[in-house]
Amino acid sequence: MKINGWIALAMTPVIWACSGDGSTPEGSPASEQAFVLAPAPPMGFNTWNRFACDVSEELVRGIADAMVESGMRDAGYEYLVIDDCWQVERGPDGVIVADPERFPSGIEALADYVHGRGLKFGLYTDAGSKTCQGRPGSLDYEEVDAATYAAWGVDYVKLDWCYADTLNAPVQYRKFREALDGTDRDIVLSICEWGRNLPWEWAPEVGQLWRTTGDIWDSWQSVLWILEANNRHHEVAGPGHWNDPDMLEVGNGGMTLEEYRSHFSLWAIMAAPLMAGNDLREMTPEIRDILTNADVIAVDQDPLGVQGKVVLDRGYGFQVWAKPLADGSVAVALLNLRDSEIEGYVSWHLLGLDPGEARVRDLWTGEESSHTDDGSWDARLRAPVPGHGVVMLRVTPVAG
Ligand code: GLA
């Protein structure tokens, strides 16, 4: 790899998948399957952040329609996942039963509807005896549930960790992965044990994504806390297996537009799964513009599959985040943690680039410019960064 600062990263064993050309990495069949299921971080929508237990087939159909009509599907959002509370009991045969009042047509018909809109369909369950909201969990029903989901047409399973205190996480999650592998469908496994059992050490072999933190909430403080925690595990992510800093809160009302832009930008720099969590049926144009920004999404989905990281952290509230990309560019976020505007800066050296000319695209304004950094202090690129905001750039060295 050409970019000096990232050579060490590329040599760690877990990054072997980052071939840069999107090809399947060499490795075990499990690695190949993981790669095929999630070569880039999964994108979609999940009901939890906005709707919690208020889920129904009417809601899910409405969201599926909105994903198509708003342009979210075409921007790359693929999975529509129903989180907790869709299930009420087990039948005499052990098969899980969906809430008959909220899902009168049944889950299979709903999955068909979602597929008919050109999307994929996901469900939530829990590795323990109950889900976090007290619904039946999958403990001891792993094979029955995997078979049921496959028969219904499920493409994605989020597996939570409530009522599981006495269990061994790697063992339980592997058990579910094997049950999914025993079906005739390719199913993404989203591991959700909040980073409690060091998932970065075992989850890449088991699931396509794993939560690294507790639950996000719709506030700037929560975003900052998650950024710090998720950044610690950047070496582990790569095509097929991703750190999951939790679903997006963009558009749920607790943050400013500036903060939502920062939240989305940093999730993209961290190659995070992008699961929208707002009401897509009634989002404002400003929120839609954040969630569907093609340049920012391209950073998240870049085939090199490196999780960007903090490359500069000034004590006064200014950070530089960077993510090398497959075409030799580097995505950069100048992040201002302070309440008021500051002048941000970045040098090519900090990005692992040689001195010289580069094209610079501002991914939020769309402005293109050229900047030459000859390595001197004065030649750093500078830009004003609003309070709690980012300036997000794609820096492409000009050959020669
Ligand atoms: C846990 C998970 C959340 C959500 C809820 C549902 O808290 O971390 O993402 O799935 O359970 O009860």
mmCIF file of C-alpha atoms and ligand atoms in Angstrom:
data_model
loop_
_atom_site.group_PDB
_atom_site.id
_atom_site.type_symbol
_atom_site.label_atom_id
_atom_site.label_comp_id
_atom_site.label_asym_id
_atom_site.label_seq_id
_atom_site.Cartn_x
_atom_site.Cartn_y
_atom_site.Cartn_z
ATOM 1 C CA MET A 1 0.000 0.000 0.000
ATOM 2 C CA LYS A 2 1.290 3.388 -1.063
ATOM 3 C CA ILE A 3 0.136 5.546 1.804
ATOM 4 C CA ASN A 4 3.058 5.499 4.249
ATOM 5 C CA GLY A 5 1.190 6.009 7.490
ATOM 6 C CA TRP A 6 -1.037 2.986 6.917
ATOM 7 C CA ILE A 7 1.540 0.346 6.044
ATOM 8 C CA ALA A 8 1.543 -1.048 9.572
ATOM 9 C CA LEU A 9 -2.221 -1.354 9.466
ATOM 10 C CA ALA A 10 -2.139 -3.218 6.186
ATOM 11 C CA MET A 11 0.281 -5.741 7.644
ATOM 12 C CA THR A 12 -1.865 -6.773 10.578
ATOM 13 C CA PRO A 13 -3.496 -10.144 9.887
ATOM 14 C CA VAL A 14 -7.063 -8.937 10.146
ATOM 15 C CA ILE A 15 -6.600 -6.427 7.353
ATOM 16 C CA TRP A 16 -5.623 -8.963 4.737
ATOM 17 C CA ALA A 17 -9.039 -8.631 3.223
ATOM 18 C CA CYS A 18 -8.259 -5.075 2.190
ATOM 19 C CA SER A 19 -6.975 -5.949 -1.230
ATOM 20 C CA GLY A 20 -8.380 -2.732 -2.601
ATOM 21 C CA ASP A 21 -9.873 -4.304 -5.688
ATOM 22 C CA GLY A 22 -12.948 -5.699 -3.982
ATOM 23 C CA SER A 23 -11.944 -9.303 -4.641
ATOM 24 C CA THR A 24 -12.641 -12.140 -2.220
ATOM 25 C CA PRO A 25 -9.751 -12.485 0.229
ATOM 26 C CA GLU A 26 -7.924 -15.715 0.671
ATOM 27 C CA GLY A 27 -8.869 -17.453 3.871
ATOM 28 C CA SER A 28 -11.215 -19.921 5.459
ATOM 29 C CA PRO A 29 -14.642 -20.640 3.973
ATOM 30 C CA ALA A 30 -16.074 -18.706 6.923
ATOM 31 C CA SER A 31 -14.033 -15.651 5.954
ATOM 32 C CA GLU A 32 -15.125 -15.941 2.369
ATOM 33 C CA GLN A 33 -18.755 -16.219 3.386
ATOM 34 C CA ALA A 34 -18.415 -13.211 5.688
ATOM 35 C CA PHE A 35 -16.858 -11.257 2.866
ATOM 36 C CA VAL A 36 -19.627 -12.100 0.453
ATOM 37 C CA LEU A 37 -22.324 -11.169 2.982
ATOM 38 C CA ALA A 38 -20.878 -7.764 3.798
ATOM 39 C CA PRO A 39 -18.003 -6.662 1.552
ATOM 40 C CA ALA A 40 -18.899 -3.123 2.651
ATOM 41 C CA PRO A 41 -20.578 -2.035 5.909
ATOM 42 C CA PRO A 42 -24.287 -2.975 5.792
ATOM 43 C CA MET A 43 -26.701 -0.110 5.154
ATOM 44 C CA GLY A 44 -30.391 0.005 5.899
ATOM 45 C CA PHE A 45 -33.045 1.038 8.383
ATOM 46 C CA ASN A 46 -33.899 -0.313 11.841
ATOM 47 C CA THR A 47 -37.102 0.424 13.766
ATOM 48 C CA TRP A 48 -35.640 0.713 17.283
ATOM 49 C CA ASN A 49 -34.229 4.245 17.633
ATOM 50 C CA ARG A 50 -37.421 5.979 16.543
ATOM 51 C CA PHE A 51 -40.236 3.499 17.146
ATOM 52 C CA ALA A 52 -39.034 1.199 19.970
ATOM 53 C CA CYS A 53 -41.872 -1.310 20.579
ATOM 54 C CA ASP A 54 -44.374 0.521 18.400
ATOM 55 C CA VAL A 55 -43.805 -1.740 15.388
ATOM 56 C CA SER A 56 -46.413 -3.095 12.974
ATOM 57 C CA GLU A 57 -46.733 -4.327 9.416
ATOM 58 C CA GLU A 58 -48.320 -1.017 8.477
ATOM 59 C CA LEU A 59 -45.238 0.831 9.725
ATOM 60 C CA VAL A 60 -42.838 -1.524 7.969
ATOM 61 C CA ARG A 61 -44.671 -1.260 4.651
ATOM 62 C CA GLY A 62 -44.711 2.512 4.981
ATOM 63 C CA ILE A 63 -40.989 2.590 5.694
ATOM 64 C CA ALA A 64 -40.279 0.281 2.746
ATOM 65 C CA ASP A 65 -42.236 2.625 0.459
ATOM 66 C CA ALA A 66 -40.437 5.639 1.916
ATOM 67 C CA MET A 67 -37.040 4.019 1.396
ATOM 68 C CA VAL A 68 -37.834 3.772 -2.293
ATOM 69 C CA GLU A 69 -39.554 7.150 -2.737
ATOM 70 C CA SER A 70 -37.047 9.199 -0.730
ATOM 71 C CA GLY A 71 -34.083 7.876 -2.692
ATOM 72 C CA MET A 72 -32.677 6.031 0.341
ATOM 73 C CA ARG A 73 -32.736 2.676 -1.430
ATOM 74 C CA ASP A 74 -30.950 4.087 -4.443
ATOM 75 C CA ALA A 75 -28.397 5.726 -2.141
ATOM 76 C CA GLY A 76 -27.480 2.251 -0.866
ATOM 77 C CA TYR A 77 -29.784 1.581 2.093
ATOM 78 C CA GLU A 78 -30.626 -2.053 1.596
ATOM 79 C CA TYR A 79 -31.873 -3.790 4.759
ATOM 80 C CA LEU A 80 -35.146 -3.043 6.520
ATOM 81 C CA VAL A 81 -34.849 -4.526 10.002
ATOM 82 C CA ILE A 82 -37.629 -4.928 12.579
ATOM 83 C CA ASP A 83 -36.071 -4.668 16.028
ATOM 84 C CA ASP A 84 -37.548 -5.867 19.331
ATOM 85 C CA CYS A 85 -41.262 -6.485 20.063
ATOM 86 C CA TRP A 86 -42.501 -8.116 16.861
ATOM 87 C CA GLN A 87 -42.745 -11.511 18.642
ATOM 88 C CA VAL A 88 -45.136 -12.555 21.422
ATOM 89 C CA GLU A 89 -44.811 -16.252 22.207
ATOM 90 C CA ARG A 90 -43.818 -19.688 20.972
ATOM 91 C CA GLY A 91 -46.368 -22.071 19.521
ATOM 92 C CA PRO A 92 -46.716 -25.685 20.737
ATOM 93 C CA ASP A 93 -44.180 -26.697 18.073
ATOM 94 C CA GLY A 94 -41.658 -24.198 19.464
ATOM 95 C CA VAL A 95 -41.972 -21.920 16.457
ATOM 96 C CA ILE A 96 -41.892 -18.218 17.289
ATOM 97 C CA VAL A 97 -45.177 -16.368 16.817
ATOM 98 C CA ALA A 98 -45.412 -12.765 15.632
ATOM 99 C CA ASP A 99 -47.861 -10.392 17.334
ATOM 100 C CA PRO A 100 -51.108 -11.240 15.495
ATOM 101 C CA GLU A 101 -52.622 -7.799 16.081
ATOM 102 C CA ARG A 102 -49.662 -5.823 14.808
ATOM 103 C CA PHE A 103 -48.637 -8.249 12.086
ATOM 104 C CA PRO A 104 -51.972 -9.773 10.969
ATOM 105 C CA SER A 105 -50.620 -10.829 7.563
ATOM 106 C CA GLY A 106 -47.630 -12.574 9.105
ATOM 107 C CA ILE A 107 -43.923 -11.984 8.766
ATOM 108 C CA GLU A 108 -43.470 -13.980 5.576
ATOM 109 C CA ALA A 109 -45.945 -11.769 3.686
ATOM 110 C CA LEU A 110 -44.202 -8.695 5.066
ATOM 111 C CA ALA A 111 -40.796 -9.977 3.961
ATOM 112 C CA ASP A 112 -42.289 -10.529 0.503
ATOM 113 C CA TYR A 113 -43.504 -6.951 0.441
ATOM 114 C CA VAL A 114 -40.092 -5.621 1.449
ATOM 115 C CA HIS A 115 -38.371 -7.792 -1.159
ATOM 116 C CA GLY A 116 -40.864 -6.561 -3.731
ATOM 117 C CA ARG A 117 -39.607 -3.038 -3.112
ATOM 118 C CA GLY A 118 -36.088 -4.109 -3.998
ATOM 119 C CA LEU A 119 -34.942 -4.265 -0.377
ATOM 120 C CA LYS A 120 -33.743 -6.966 2.003
ATOM 121 C CA PHE A 121 -35.494 -7.928 5.211
ATOM 122 C CA GLY A 122 -34.170 -8.318 8.755
ATOM 123 C CA LEU A 123 -35.416 -9.408 12.175
ATOM 124 C CA TYR A 124 -34.228 -9.015 15.757
ATOM 125 C CA THR A 125 -33.906 -11.718 18.368
ATOM 126 C CA ASP A 126 -31.851 -12.356 21.481
ATOM 127 C CA ALA A 127 -29.272 -15.017 22.327
ATOM 128 C CA GLY A 128 -30.703 -15.306 25.871
ATOM 129 C CA SER A 129 -34.024 -16.593 27.148
ATOM 130 C CA LYS A 130 -35.834 -13.286 26.551
ATOM 131 C CA THR A 131 -35.315 -10.198 24.436
ATOM 132 C CA CYS A 132 -34.478 -6.907 26.143
ATOM 133 C CA GLN A 133 -38.202 -6.078 26.134
ATOM 134 C CA GLY A 134 -39.120 -9.442 27.649
ATOM 135 C CA ARG A 135 -40.280 -11.219 24.487
ATOM 136 C CA PRO A 136 -39.214 -14.849 23.871
ATOM 137 C CA GLY A 137 -35.473 -15.146 23.145
ATOM 138 C CA SER A 138 -33.695 -17.710 20.997
ATOM 139 C CA LEU A 139 -31.835 -19.639 23.719
ATOM 140 C CA ASP A 140 -32.254 -23.369 22.982
ATOM 141 C CA TYR A 141 -34.300 -22.506 19.881
ATOM 142 C CA GLU A 142 -31.399 -21.485 17.662
ATOM 143 C CA GLU A 143 -32.063 -24.049 14.939
ATOM 144 C CA VAL A 144 -35.839 -23.646 15.011
ATOM 145 C CA ASP A 145 -35.512 -19.868 14.751
ATOM 146 C CA ALA A 146 -32.888 -19.952 12.010
ATOM 147 C CA ALA A 147 -35.057 -22.351 10.002
ATOM 148 C CA THR A 148 -38.179 -20.236 10.580
ATOM 149 C CA TYR A 149 -36.440 -17.027 9.570
ATOM 150 C CA ALA A 150 -34.994 -18.644 6.455
ATOM 151 C CA ALA A 151 -38.451 -19.959 5.485
ATOM 152 C CA TRP A 152 -39.860 -16.449 5.946
ATOM 153 C CA GLY A 153 -37.181 -14.929 3.692
ATOM 154 C CA VAL A 154 -35.065 -13.179 6.326
ATOM 155 C CA ASP A 155 -31.718 -11.780 5.092
ATOM 156 C CA TYR A 156 -30.351 -10.213 8.301
ATOM 157 C CA VAL A 157 -30.588 -11.164 11.976
ATOM 158 C CA LYS A 158 -29.684 -8.877 14.853
ATOM 159 C CA LEU A 159 -28.892 -11.027 17.891
ATOM 160 C CA ASP A 160 -29.070 -9.212 21.236
ATOM 161 C CA TRP A 161 -27.651 -10.177 24.633
ATOM 162 C CA CYS A 162 -30.317 -9.593 27.325
ATOM 163 C CA TYR A 163 -31.122 -12.419 29.793
ATOM 164 C CA ALA A 164 -27.819 -13.993 28.798
ATOM 165 C CA ASP A 165 -25.637 -13.179 31.809
ATOM 166 C CA THR A 166 -24.603 -16.745 32.551
ATOM 167 C CA LEU A 167 -23.875 -17.653 28.934
ATOM 168 C CA ASN A 168 -20.604 -17.644 27.020
ATOM 169 C CA ALA A 169 -20.907 -15.060 24.247
ATOM 170 C CA PRO A 170 -18.536 -16.555 21.630
ATOM 171 C CA VAL A 171 -20.172 -19.957 22.115
ATOM 172 C CA GLN A 172 -23.746 -18.672 21.863
ATOM 173 C CA TYR A 173 -23.131 -16.426 18.887
ATOM 174 C CA ARG A 174 -21.272 -19.241 17.078
ATOM 175 C CA LYS A 175 -24.190 -21.548 17.767
ATOM 176 C CA PHE A 176 -26.539 -19.124 16.070
ATOM 177 C CA ARG A 177 -24.133 -18.587 13.159
ATOM 178 C CA GLU A 178 -24.009 -22.344 12.634
ATOM 179 C CA ALA A 179 -27.800 -22.557 12.751
ATOM 180 C CA LEU A 180 -28.000 -19.850 10.088
ATOM 181 C CA ASP A 181 -25.399 -21.684 8.023
ATOM 182 C CA GLY A 182 -27.606 -24.765 8.218
ATOM 183 C CA THR A 183 -30.337 -22.994 6.251
ATOM 184 C CA ASP A 184 -30.471 -22.394 2.523
ATOM 185 C CA ARG A 185 -30.268 -18.589 2.804
ATOM 186 C CA ASP A 186 -27.355 -16.205 3.080
ATOM 187 C CA ILE A 187 -28.092 -14.317 6.295
ATOM 188 C CA VAL A 188 -26.086 -11.460 7.783
ATOM 189 C CA LEU A 189 -25.504 -11.832 11.533
ATOM 190 C CA SER A 190 -25.436 -8.600 13.532
ATOM 191 C CA ILE A 191 -23.880 -9.262 16.943
ATOM 192 C CA CYS A 192 -25.238 -7.019 19.688
ATOM 193 C CA GLU A 193 -23.593 -7.612 23.066
ATOM 194 C CA TRP A 194 -22.487 -3.998 23.488
ATOM 195 C CA GLY A 195 -18.753 -4.752 23.580
ATOM 196 C CA ARG A 196 -19.139 -6.563 26.924
ATOM 197 C CA ASN A 197 -17.311 -9.771 25.916
ATOM 198 C CA LEU A 198 -14.452 -8.302 23.827
ATOM 199 C CA PRO A 199 -16.216 -9.119 20.518
ATOM 200 C CA TRP A 200 -13.380 -7.594 18.489
ATOM 201 C CA GLU A 201 -11.399 -10.711 19.496
ATOM 202 C CA TRP A 202 -13.834 -13.348 18.183
ATOM 203 C CA ALA A 203 -16.747 -11.744 16.341
ATOM 204 C CA PRO A 204 -14.976 -11.247 12.970
ATOM 205 C CA GLU A 205 -15.144 -15.027 12.525
ATOM 206 C CA VAL A 206 -18.771 -15.230 13.573
ATOM 207 C CA GLY A 207 -20.766 -12.237 12.368
ATOM 208 C CA GLN A 208 -20.591 -9.472 9.823
ATOM 209 C CA LEU A 209 -20.880 -6.682 12.399
ATOM 210 C CA TRP A 210 -20.658 -6.394 16.163
ATOM 211 C CA ARG A 211 -21.606 -3.601 18.498
ATOM 212 C CA THR A 212 -18.659 -2.043 20.314
ATOM 213 C CA THR A 213 -20.646 0.038 22.816
ATOM 214 C CA GLY A 214 -23.862 0.372 24.765
ATOM 215 C CA ASP A 215 -26.883 1.967 23.136
ATOM 216 C CA ILE A 216 -26.651 5.289 21.338
ATOM 217 C CA TRP A 217 -29.108 8.013 22.299
ATOM 218 C CA ASP A 218 -30.104 11.071 20.345
ATOM 219 C CA SER A 219 -27.576 13.512 21.802
ATOM 220 C CA TRP A 220 -24.178 14.988 20.944
ATOM 221 C CA GLN A 221 -22.725 13.603 24.195
ATOM 222 C CA SER A 222 -23.665 10.107 23.128
ATOM 223 C CA VAL A 223 -22.021 10.540 19.714
ATOM 224 C CA LEU A 224 -18.787 11.736 21.334
ATOM 225 C CA TRP A 225 -18.720 8.876 23.805
ATOM 226 C CA ILE A 226 -19.272 6.308 21.047
ATOM 227 C CA LEU A 227 -16.621 7.854 18.770
ATOM 228 C CA GLU A 228 -14.035 7.479 21.484
ATOM 229 C CA ALA A 229 -14.967 3.876 22.281
ATOM 230 C CA ASN A 230 -15.327 2.649 18.700
ATOM 231 C CA ASN A 231 -12.048 4.244 17.603
ATOM 232 C CA ARG A 232 -10.127 1.896 19.924
ATOM 233 C CA HIS A 233 -10.844 -1.113 17.727
ATOM 234 C CA HIS A 234 -10.160 0.299 14.271
ATOM 235 C CA GLU A 235 -7.581 -2.371 13.326
ATOM 236 C CA VAL A 236 -10.126 -5.163 13.502
ATOM 237 C CA ALA A 237 -12.578 -3.930 10.870
ATOM 238 C CA GLY A 238 -12.333 -4.933 7.237
ATOM 239 C CA PRO A 239 -14.393 -6.292 4.340
ATOM 240 C CA GLY A 240 -16.828 -8.886 5.704
ATOM 241 C CA HIS A 241 -16.558 -7.843 9.362
ATOM 242 C CA TRP A 242 -17.241 -4.412 10.822
ATOM 243 C CA ASN A 243 -17.230 -2.632 14.154
ATOM 244 C CA ASP A 244 -20.750 -1.367 14.824
ATOM 245 C CA PRO A 245 -20.940 1.885 16.822
ATOM 246 C CA ASP A 246 -24.773 1.508 16.816
ATOM 247 C CA MET A 247 -27.494 2.805 14.554
ATOM 248 C CA LEU A 248 -27.951 6.351 13.336
ATOM 249 C CA GLU A 249 -29.942 8.968 15.219
ATOM 250 C CA VAL A 250 -29.842 11.416 12.290
ATOM 251 C CA GLY A 251 -33.270 13.089 12.026
ATOM 252 C CA ASN A 252 -34.689 12.067 15.405
ATOM 253 C CA GLY A 253 -34.735 15.630 16.736
ATOM 254 C CA GLY A 254 -32.256 15.660 19.632
ATOM 255 C CA MET A 255 -29.316 17.210 17.779
ATOM 256 C CA THR A 256 -28.738 20.172 15.464
ATOM 257 C CA LEU A 257 -28.229 19.680 11.724
ATOM 258 C CA GLU A 258 -24.565 20.475 12.249
ATOM 259 C CA GLU A 259 -24.311 17.715 14.858
ATOM 260 C CA TYR A 260 -26.177 15.241 12.673
ATOM 261 C CA ARG A 261 -23.769 16.002 9.799
ATOM 262 C CA SER A 262 -20.865 15.304 12.162
ATOM 263 C CA HIS A 263 -22.489 12.089 13.434
ATOM 264 C CA PHE A 264 -23.001 10.857 9.853
ATOM 265 C CA SER A 265 -19.548 11.969 8.647
ATOM 266 C CA LEU A 266 -17.742 10.219 11.486
ATOM 267 C CA TRP A 267 -19.750 7.020 11.079
ATOM 268 C CA ALA A 268 -18.646 7.056 7.420
ATOM 269 C CA ILE A 269 -14.996 7.688 8.337
ATOM 270 C CA MET A 270 -15.229 4.749 10.780
ATOM 271 C CA ALA A 271 -16.646 2.453 8.055
ATOM 272 C CA ALA A 272 -19.635 1.923 10.329
ATOM 273 C CA PRO A 273 -22.796 0.120 9.300
ATOM 274 C CA LEU A 274 -25.250 2.868 8.314
ATOM 275 C CA MET A 275 -28.641 1.895 9.728
ATOM 276 C CA ALA A 276 -30.981 4.873 9.604
ATOM 277 C CA GLY A 277 -33.179 5.149 12.687
ATOM 278 C CA ASN A 278 -35.510 8.046 11.920
ATOM 279 C CA ASP A 279 -39.036 8.181 10.504
ATOM 280 C CA LEU A 280 -38.249 8.035 6.794
ATOM 281 C CA ARG A 281 -41.920 8.705 5.950
ATOM 282 C CA GLU A 282 -41.691 12.273 7.121
ATOM 283 C CA MET A 283 -38.084 13.424 7.079
ATOM 284 C CA THR A 284 -37.166 16.969 6.099
ATOM 285 C CA PRO A 285 -35.158 17.640 2.919
ATOM 286 C CA GLU A 286 -32.187 18.650 5.100
ATOM 287 C CA ILE A 287 -32.171 15.293 6.882
ATOM 288 C CA ARG A 288 -32.637 13.409 3.620
ATOM 289 C CA ASP A 289 -29.690 15.339 2.159
ATOM 290 C CA ILE A 290 -27.500 14.199 5.052
ATOM 291 C CA LEU A 291 -28.522 10.551 4.840
ATOM 292 C CA THR A 292 -28.219 10.354 1.050
ATOM 293 C CA ASN A 293 -24.995 12.321 0.505
ATOM 294 C CA ALA A 294 -23.352 10.121 -2.137
ATOM 295 C CA ASP A 295 -19.813 11.387 -1.497
ATOM 296 C CA VAL A 296 -19.990 10.636 2.216
ATOM 297 C CA ILE A 297 -21.621 7.255 1.639
ATOM 298 C CA ALA A 298 -18.830 6.410 -0.834
ATOM 299 C CA VAL A 299 -16.317 6.993 1.967
ATOM 300 C CA ASP A 300 -18.190 4.577 4.225
ATOM 301 C CA GLN A 301 -18.552 1.960 1.490
ATOM 302 C CA ASP A 302 -15.074 2.294 0.023
ATOM 303 C CA PRO A 303 -13.792 -1.124 -1.150
ATOM 304 C CA LEU A 304 -10.468 -0.834 0.676
ATOM 305 C CA GLY A 305 -12.547 -1.311 3.826
ATOM 306 C CA VAL A 306 -10.232 0.399 6.286
ATOM 307 C CA GLN A 307 -11.812 1.896 9.390
ATOM 308 C CA GLY A 308 -10.599 5.482 9.677
ATOM 309 C CA LYS A 309 -9.229 6.719 12.977
ATOM 310 C CA VAL A 310 -8.158 9.801 14.906
ATOM 311 C CA VAL A 311 -4.803 10.958 13.545
ATOM 312 C CA LEU A 312 -4.603 14.183 15.555
ATOM 313 C CA ASP A 313 -6.263 15.065 18.840
ATOM 314 C CA ARG A 314 -5.578 18.546 20.131
ATOM 315 C CA GLY A 315 -6.523 18.946 23.756
ATOM 316 C CA TYR A 316 -8.583 22.063 23.031
ATOM 317 C CA GLY A 317 -11.329 20.173 21.210
ATOM 318 C CA PHE A 318 -10.020 19.786 17.695
ATOM 319 C CA GLN A 319 -9.547 16.353 16.120
ATOM 320 C CA VAL A 320 -8.529 15.150 12.669
ATOM 321 C CA TRP A 321 -9.947 11.810 11.526
ATOM 322 C CA ALA A 322 -8.668 10.095 8.380
ATOM 323 C CA LYS A 323 -9.550 7.045 6.301
ATOM 324 C CA PRO A 324 -7.438 5.857 3.353
ATOM 325 C CA LEU A 325 -9.467 4.950 0.269
ATOM 326 C CA ALA A 326 -8.993 2.429 -2.527
ATOM 327 C CA ASP A 327 -8.055 4.996 -5.205
ATOM 328 C CA GLY A 328 -5.197 6.457 -3.133
ATOM 329 C CA SER A 329 -7.289 9.335 -1.794
ATOM 330 C CA VAL A 330 -7.749 9.958 1.900
ATOM 331 C CA ALA A 331 -11.071 10.950 3.456
ATOM 332 C CA VAL A 332 -10.629 13.500 6.219
ATOM 333 C CA ALA A 333 -12.911 14.910 8.893
ATOM 334 C CA LEU A 334 -11.820 18.024 10.744
ATOM 335 C CA LEU A 335 -13.962 17.791 13.888
ATOM 336 C CA ASN A 336 -14.666 20.674 16.239
ATOM 337 C CA LEU A 337 -15.800 19.488 19.667
ATOM 338 C CA ARG A 338 -16.119 23.055 20.964
ATOM 339 C CA ASP A 339 -19.294 25.124 20.956
ATOM 340 C CA SER A 340 -17.944 27.906 18.743
ATOM 341 C CA GLU A 341 -16.080 28.037 15.429
ATOM 342 C CA ILE A 342 -12.370 27.268 15.312
ATOM 343 C CA GLU A 343 -9.811 27.122 12.531
ATOM 344 C CA GLY A 344 -9.107 23.507 11.646
ATOM 345 C CA TYR A 345 -6.106 22.310 9.735
ATOM 346 C CA VAL A 346 -4.496 19.233 8.251
ATOM 347 C CA SER A 347 -1.137 18.470 6.641
ATOM 348 C CA TRP A 348 -0.497 15.850 3.966
ATOM 349 C CA HIS A 349 2.091 14.371 6.318
ATOM 350 C CA LEU A 350 -0.642 13.719 8.887
ATOM 351 C CA LEU A 351 -2.563 11.833 6.189
ATOM 352 C CA GLY A 352 0.442 9.728 5.219
ATOM 353 C CA LEU A 353 0.701 11.525 1.871
ATOM 354 C CA ASP A 354 3.861 12.836 0.224
ATOM 355 C CA PRO A 355 4.322 16.602 -0.114
ATOM 356 C CA GLY A 356 2.830 18.025 -3.281
ATOM 357 C CA GLU A 357 -0.383 18.992 -4.984
ATOM 358 C CA ALA A 358 -3.718 17.335 -4.258
ATOM 359 C CA ARG A 359 -7.294 17.807 -5.376
ATOM 360 C CA VAL A 360 -9.547 18.569 -2.448
ATOM 361 C CA ARG A 361 -13.287 17.988 -2.517
ATOM 362 C CA ASP A 362 -15.454 19.282 0.301
ATOM 363 C CA LEU A 363 -17.989 16.482 0.690
ATOM 364 C CA TRP A 364 -20.700 18.658 2.253
ATOM 365 C CA THR A 365 -20.502 21.732 -0.003
ATOM 366 C CA GLY A 366 -19.372 19.876 -3.139
ATOM 367 C CA GLU A 367 -16.642 22.490 -3.726
ATOM 368 C CA GLU A 368 -13.528 21.301 -5.554
ATOM 369 C CA SER A 369 -10.170 22.974 -5.136
ATOM 370 C CA SER A 370 -6.486 22.264 -5.365
ATOM 371 C CA HIS A 371 -4.015 22.567 -2.521
ATOM 372 C CA THR A 372 -0.263 22.150 -2.405
ATOM 373 C CA ASP A 373 1.355 21.124 0.860
ATOM 374 C CA ASP A 374 5.134 21.288 0.501
ATOM 375 C CA GLY A 375 5.646 20.026 4.034
ATOM 376 C CA SER A 376 6.127 23.413 5.629
ATOM 377 C CA TRP A 377 4.053 24.515 8.607
ATOM 378 C CA ASP A 378 2.422 27.364 6.693
ATOM 379 C CA ALA A 379 1.356 25.090 3.842
ATOM 380 C CA ARG A 380 -1.129 23.088 5.902
ATOM 381 C CA LEU A 381 -4.687 23.151 4.615
ATOM 382 C CA ARG A 382 -6.827 25.303 6.890
ATOM 383 C CA ALA A 383 -10.573 25.671 7.128
ATOM 384 C CA PRO A 384 -13.049 27.192 9.577
ATOM 385 C CA VAL A 385 -15.021 24.461 11.376
ATOM 386 C CA PRO A 386 -18.326 25.366 13.071
ATOM 387 C CA GLY A 387 -18.992 24.390 16.694
ATOM 388 C CA HIS A 388 -19.840 20.663 16.975
ATOM 389 C CA GLY A 389 -19.296 20.520 13.206
ATOM 390 C CA VAL A 390 -17.016 18.886 10.698
ATOM 391 C CA VAL A 391 -15.337 19.829 7.480
ATOM 392 C CA MET A 392 -15.208 16.599 5.516
ATOM 393 C CA LEU A 393 -12.785 16.351 2.629
ATOM 394 C CA ARG A 394 -11.578 13.870 0.070
ATOM 395 C CA VAL A 395 -7.908 14.561 -0.646
ATOM 396 C CA THR A 396 -6.584 13.031 -3.881
ATOM 397 C CA PRO A 397 -2.872 13.381 -4.620
ATOM 398 C CA VAL A 398 -2.137 14.681 -8.118
ATOM 399 C CA ALA A 399 0.319 12.334 -9.789
ATOM 400 C CA GLY A 400 3.710 13.702 -10.699
HETATM 401 C C1 GLA B 1 -30.800 -3.476 23.245
HETATM 402 C C2 GLA B 1 -30.072 -3.162 21.948
HETATM 403 C C3 GLA B 1 -30.822 -2.082 21.192
HETATM 404 C C4 GLA B 1 -32.239 -2.549 20.920
HETATM 405 C C5 GLA B 1 -32.934 -2.907 22.223
HETATM 406 C C6 GLA B 1 -34.267 -3.560 21.992
HETATM 407 O O1 GLA B 1 -30.763 -2.403 24.130
HETATM 408 O O2 GLA B 1 -28.760 -2.750 22.207
HETATM 409 O O3 GLA B 1 -30.172 -1.765 19.987
HETATM 410 O O4 GLA B 1 -32.212 -3.648 20.054
HETATM 411 O O5 GLA B 1 -32.164 -3.829 22.993
HETATM 412 O O6 GLA B 1 -34.890 -3.961 23.173
#
